[in-house]
Amino acid sequence: KNEVEQSPQNLTAQEGEFITINCSYSVGISALHWLQQHPGGGIVSLFMLSSGKKKHGRLIATINIQEKHSSLHITASHPRDSAVYICAATPTLNYGGSQGNLIFGKGTKLSVKP
Amino acid sequence: DVKVTQSSRYLVKRTGEKVFLECVQDMDHENMFWYRQDPGLGLRLIYFSYDVKMKEKGDIPEGYSVSREKKERFSLILESASTNQTSMYLCASSRPLGVMDGETQYFGPGTRLLVL
C-alpha cells in the first residue's frame, strides 16, 4: 500500500465545474503539499499546509489531520487548469523524514474541456 | 523568486554512455534532490544532498551517483546508461527543515532522457 494515495487517477470536467481531488496518507506528517505539473514537465508548489484550509484564487486546499486526508478543490474550472496535480507529504522524523524529503502520490491528471 | 535550472530539457544517449545531468539553484538552499518520474509510478527519489559534499540515497539509487562540490550545483551521473533509465529527471531544492519555508521544494523544468 502506498503511503500517499490520490483519487481519482484521471478526471475530466467541463469548464465551470467544481472539482475535487482527494489525498489520503498513512504516515505521520509535518506538512502536506499540493503540486501542479503542466505538460512539459515543470512542477510548481501550490500549497503547503499542516492544518485547516488555505485558499489562493480559485484553488482551495483543506486537511483533516485526524482522518489523515486532504482535498484540493478548484472552483469555476477552466481549460488552463488542465494539469497533473500531485499530493506529497513531509513525513515526521519517526516516519523516515530527515531533511525534508517528500513522499509523493502518483498524481491526478485533470482535463478541463471548454 | 527561486530559480532551479537544469542543463538540458531533452537528451538522447546510447546504452553504455556516461551521462551527466546538472542542476543549479540560485537561492542558497542547503537541500537538493534528484527525482525520476515515470508514468504510473509518480516521482521517486534517487538521491538527495543536505550540504556540500554530503549525499544520501533515496528510494532508487542503483545505477546512479551524485556530486555536490558547490552549494548551488547538484549533479546526477549515470555511470553506464541503460534503456530502463529512460525517464523524466527532475531536480529540486529547499531550505532545511525547521526554518521558514523549509518544507517547500522548488523544482527545475525537468530533463527528458532517452537512452537508445
XYZ file of C-alpha atoms in Angstrom:
230
model
C 0.000 0.000 0.000
C 1.343 3.407 -0.946
C 1.861 5.797 1.934
C 0.212 8.625 -0.027
C -2.771 7.764 -2.184
C -4.656 10.060 -4.510
C -8.007 9.735 -6.195
C -9.115 9.839 -8.863
C -6.189 8.990 -11.155
C -7.843 10.734 -14.077
C -10.531 13.365 -14.101
C -12.314 15.030 -16.983
C -14.520 18.034 -16.321
C -16.441 20.649 -18.261
C -15.385 24.250 -17.978
C -17.029 25.875 -14.976
C -17.415 22.708 -12.916
C -16.334 22.415 -9.289
C -13.506 19.892 -8.994
C -12.267 17.894 -6.000
C -9.103 15.805 -5.836
C -8.537 13.676 -2.751
C -5.387 12.598 -0.934
C -5.049 10.120 1.931
C -1.854 9.331 3.798
C -0.872 6.645 6.265
C 2.221 8.142 7.901
C 2.773 10.889 10.422
C 3.406 14.135 8.628
C 4.610 17.608 9.419
C 3.174 19.080 6.220
C 1.060 18.177 3.221
C 1.779 19.660 -0.197
C -0.217 20.120 -3.361
C 1.841 20.480 -6.529
C 0.851 21.228 -10.117
C 2.619 19.890 -13.192
C 1.700 21.220 -16.624
C 2.522 19.313 -19.833
C 6.208 19.900 -20.484
C 7.296 18.912 -17.003
C 7.852 21.800 -14.606
C 6.344 21.354 -11.140
C 5.021 24.240 -9.107
C 4.154 24.172 -5.437
C 0.541 25.297 -4.935
C 0.034 24.826 -1.204
C 1.802 23.603 1.869
C -0.441 23.067 4.871
C -0.370 21.349 8.219
C -3.882 22.205 9.425
C -7.155 23.775 8.342
C -7.614 25.368 4.978
C -5.736 27.572 2.522
C -7.108 29.490 -0.453
C -5.400 31.022 -3.436
C -7.632 32.394 -6.160
C -9.914 29.594 -7.340
C -7.910 26.926 -5.533
C -8.692 25.715 -2.028
C -6.777 23.091 -0.067
C -8.051 21.507 3.127
C -6.576 18.996 5.513
C -8.097 16.849 8.262
C -5.252 15.664 10.481
C -7.371 13.200 12.465
C -8.622 11.492 9.319
C -5.265 11.800 7.505
C -6.969 13.258 4.490
C -6.587 16.317 2.315
C -8.558 17.701 -0.592
C -7.777 20.134 -3.373
C -10.765 21.991 -4.774
C -10.920 24.062 -7.943
C -13.898 26.367 -8.328
C -15.140 27.542 -11.738
C -12.652 25.296 -13.539
C -11.038 26.481 -16.755
C -9.144 24.656 -19.526
C -5.914 26.258 -18.326
C -6.333 24.272 -15.067
C -5.625 21.107 -17.080
C -2.543 19.587 -15.489
C -1.372 16.794 -13.223
C -1.992 17.557 -9.552
C 0.316 15.826 -7.102
C -0.165 15.373 -3.383
C 3.014 14.962 -1.306
C 3.736 14.591 2.395
C 6.692 15.619 4.521
C 6.973 12.675 6.931
C 7.887 13.243 10.545
C 11.288 12.021 11.720
C 9.955 8.759 13.103
C 8.444 8.012 9.704
C 11.706 8.483 7.887
C 11.620 12.192 7.358
C 15.070 13.653 7.721
C 15.930 16.647 5.602
C 12.554 17.408 4.122
C 12.276 14.512 1.712
C 8.745 14.121 0.391
C 6.531 11.099 -0.150
C 4.553 11.581 -3.356
C 1.186 10.374 -4.528
C 1.004 9.194 -8.120
C -0.844 12.255 -9.309
C -4.276 13.076 -10.706
C -4.461 14.020 -14.360
C -7.111 16.700 -14.795
C -8.509 17.666 -18.164
C -10.972 20.549 -18.351
C -12.909 20.741 -21.602
C -14.216 24.062 -22.977
C 11.926 34.161 -6.913
C 13.677 30.844 -6.545
C 15.141 29.583 -9.737
C 16.201 25.997 -10.328
C 17.702 25.282 -13.719
C 18.659 22.026 -15.374
C 21.313 21.727 -18.047
C 19.148 20.167 -20.745
C 15.421 19.825 -21.479
C 15.914 16.852 -23.798
C 18.793 14.415 -24.058
C 19.378 11.344 -26.237
C 22.170 8.953 -25.265
C 23.308 5.474 -26.212
C 23.426 2.452 -23.945
C 26.684 2.361 -22.014
C 27.406 6.077 -22.249
C 28.207 8.099 -19.142
C 25.569 10.776 -18.680
C 25.770 13.944 -16.595
C 22.666 15.868 -15.582
C 23.353 19.220 -13.977
C 21.130 21.213 -11.650
C 21.784 24.729 -10.374
C 19.771 26.754 -7.859
C 20.232 30.406 -7.071
C 18.633 30.713 -3.641
C 21.432 29.403 -1.428
C 19.353 26.338 -0.488
C 21.053 23.674 1.600
C 18.938 20.769 0.347
C 18.913 19.480 -3.188
C 17.119 16.458 -4.641
C 17.101 14.335 -7.772
C 13.927 12.509 -8.808
C 12.824 10.452 -11.740
C 9.241 10.447 -12.921
C 7.670 7.592 -14.851
C 4.060 7.058 -15.967
C 2.080 5.204 -13.342
C 4.889 5.394 -10.798
C 4.953 9.066 -9.951
C 8.021 10.818 -8.590
C 10.703 8.678 -6.989
C 13.683 9.983 -5.084
C 17.070 8.925 -6.426
C 19.469 10.879 -4.181
C 19.438 13.966 -2.064
C 22.061 16.200 -0.522
C 21.743 18.388 2.545
C 25.115 20.065 2.331
C 28.149 20.386 0.125
C 29.833 17.005 -0.352
C 27.039 15.300 1.611
C 24.681 12.863 -0.060
C 22.106 10.306 0.912
C 20.494 7.545 -1.091
C 16.842 7.835 -1.886
C 14.469 5.074 -2.888
C 16.102 4.071 -6.203
C 19.843 4.919 -6.181
C 21.010 1.879 -8.169
C 22.765 2.826 -11.396
C 23.182 6.463 -10.329
C 25.696 8.559 -8.461
C 25.721 12.228 -7.492
C 28.172 15.006 -6.884
C 27.808 18.192 -4.879
C 31.067 20.133 -4.927
C 29.404 23.543 -4.633
C 26.296 24.527 -2.715
C 24.403 25.715 -5.775
C 25.120 22.732 -8.016
C 23.972 19.121 -7.747
C 24.903 16.683 -10.488
C 23.343 13.332 -11.274
C 25.575 10.821 -13.030
C 24.516 7.723 -14.904
C 27.746 5.732 -14.952
C 26.654 3.467 -17.807
C 23.282 4.424 -19.209
C 20.735 1.690 -19.795
C 17.402 1.729 -21.603
C 15.497 1.368 -18.317
C 16.891 4.753 -17.289
C 14.846 6.438 -19.994
C 12.737 8.807 -17.946
C 11.989 12.377 -16.927
C 14.531 13.615 -14.372
C 13.608 16.436 -12.032
C 15.812 18.366 -9.671
C 14.529 20.283 -6.646
C 15.927 22.392 -3.835
C 14.722 23.555 -0.438
C 15.812 25.159 2.793
C 16.464 22.868 5.765
C 13.621 21.677 7.947
C 12.974 23.929 10.886
C 13.488 27.184 9.038
C 10.741 29.204 7.403
C 9.533 27.555 4.216
C 11.902 24.681 4.903
C 9.487 22.089 3.616
C 8.666 23.625 0.252
C 10.643 22.154 -2.607
C 11.288 24.206 -5.732
C 11.558 22.198 -8.897
C 13.525 22.612 -12.082
C 11.881 22.224 -15.507
C 12.993 18.606 -15.911
C 15.233 16.736 -18.347
C 13.626 14.165 -20.588
C 16.300 11.495 -21.174
C 16.031 8.858 -23.878
C 18.561 6.016 -23.795
C 18.756 4.065 -27.042
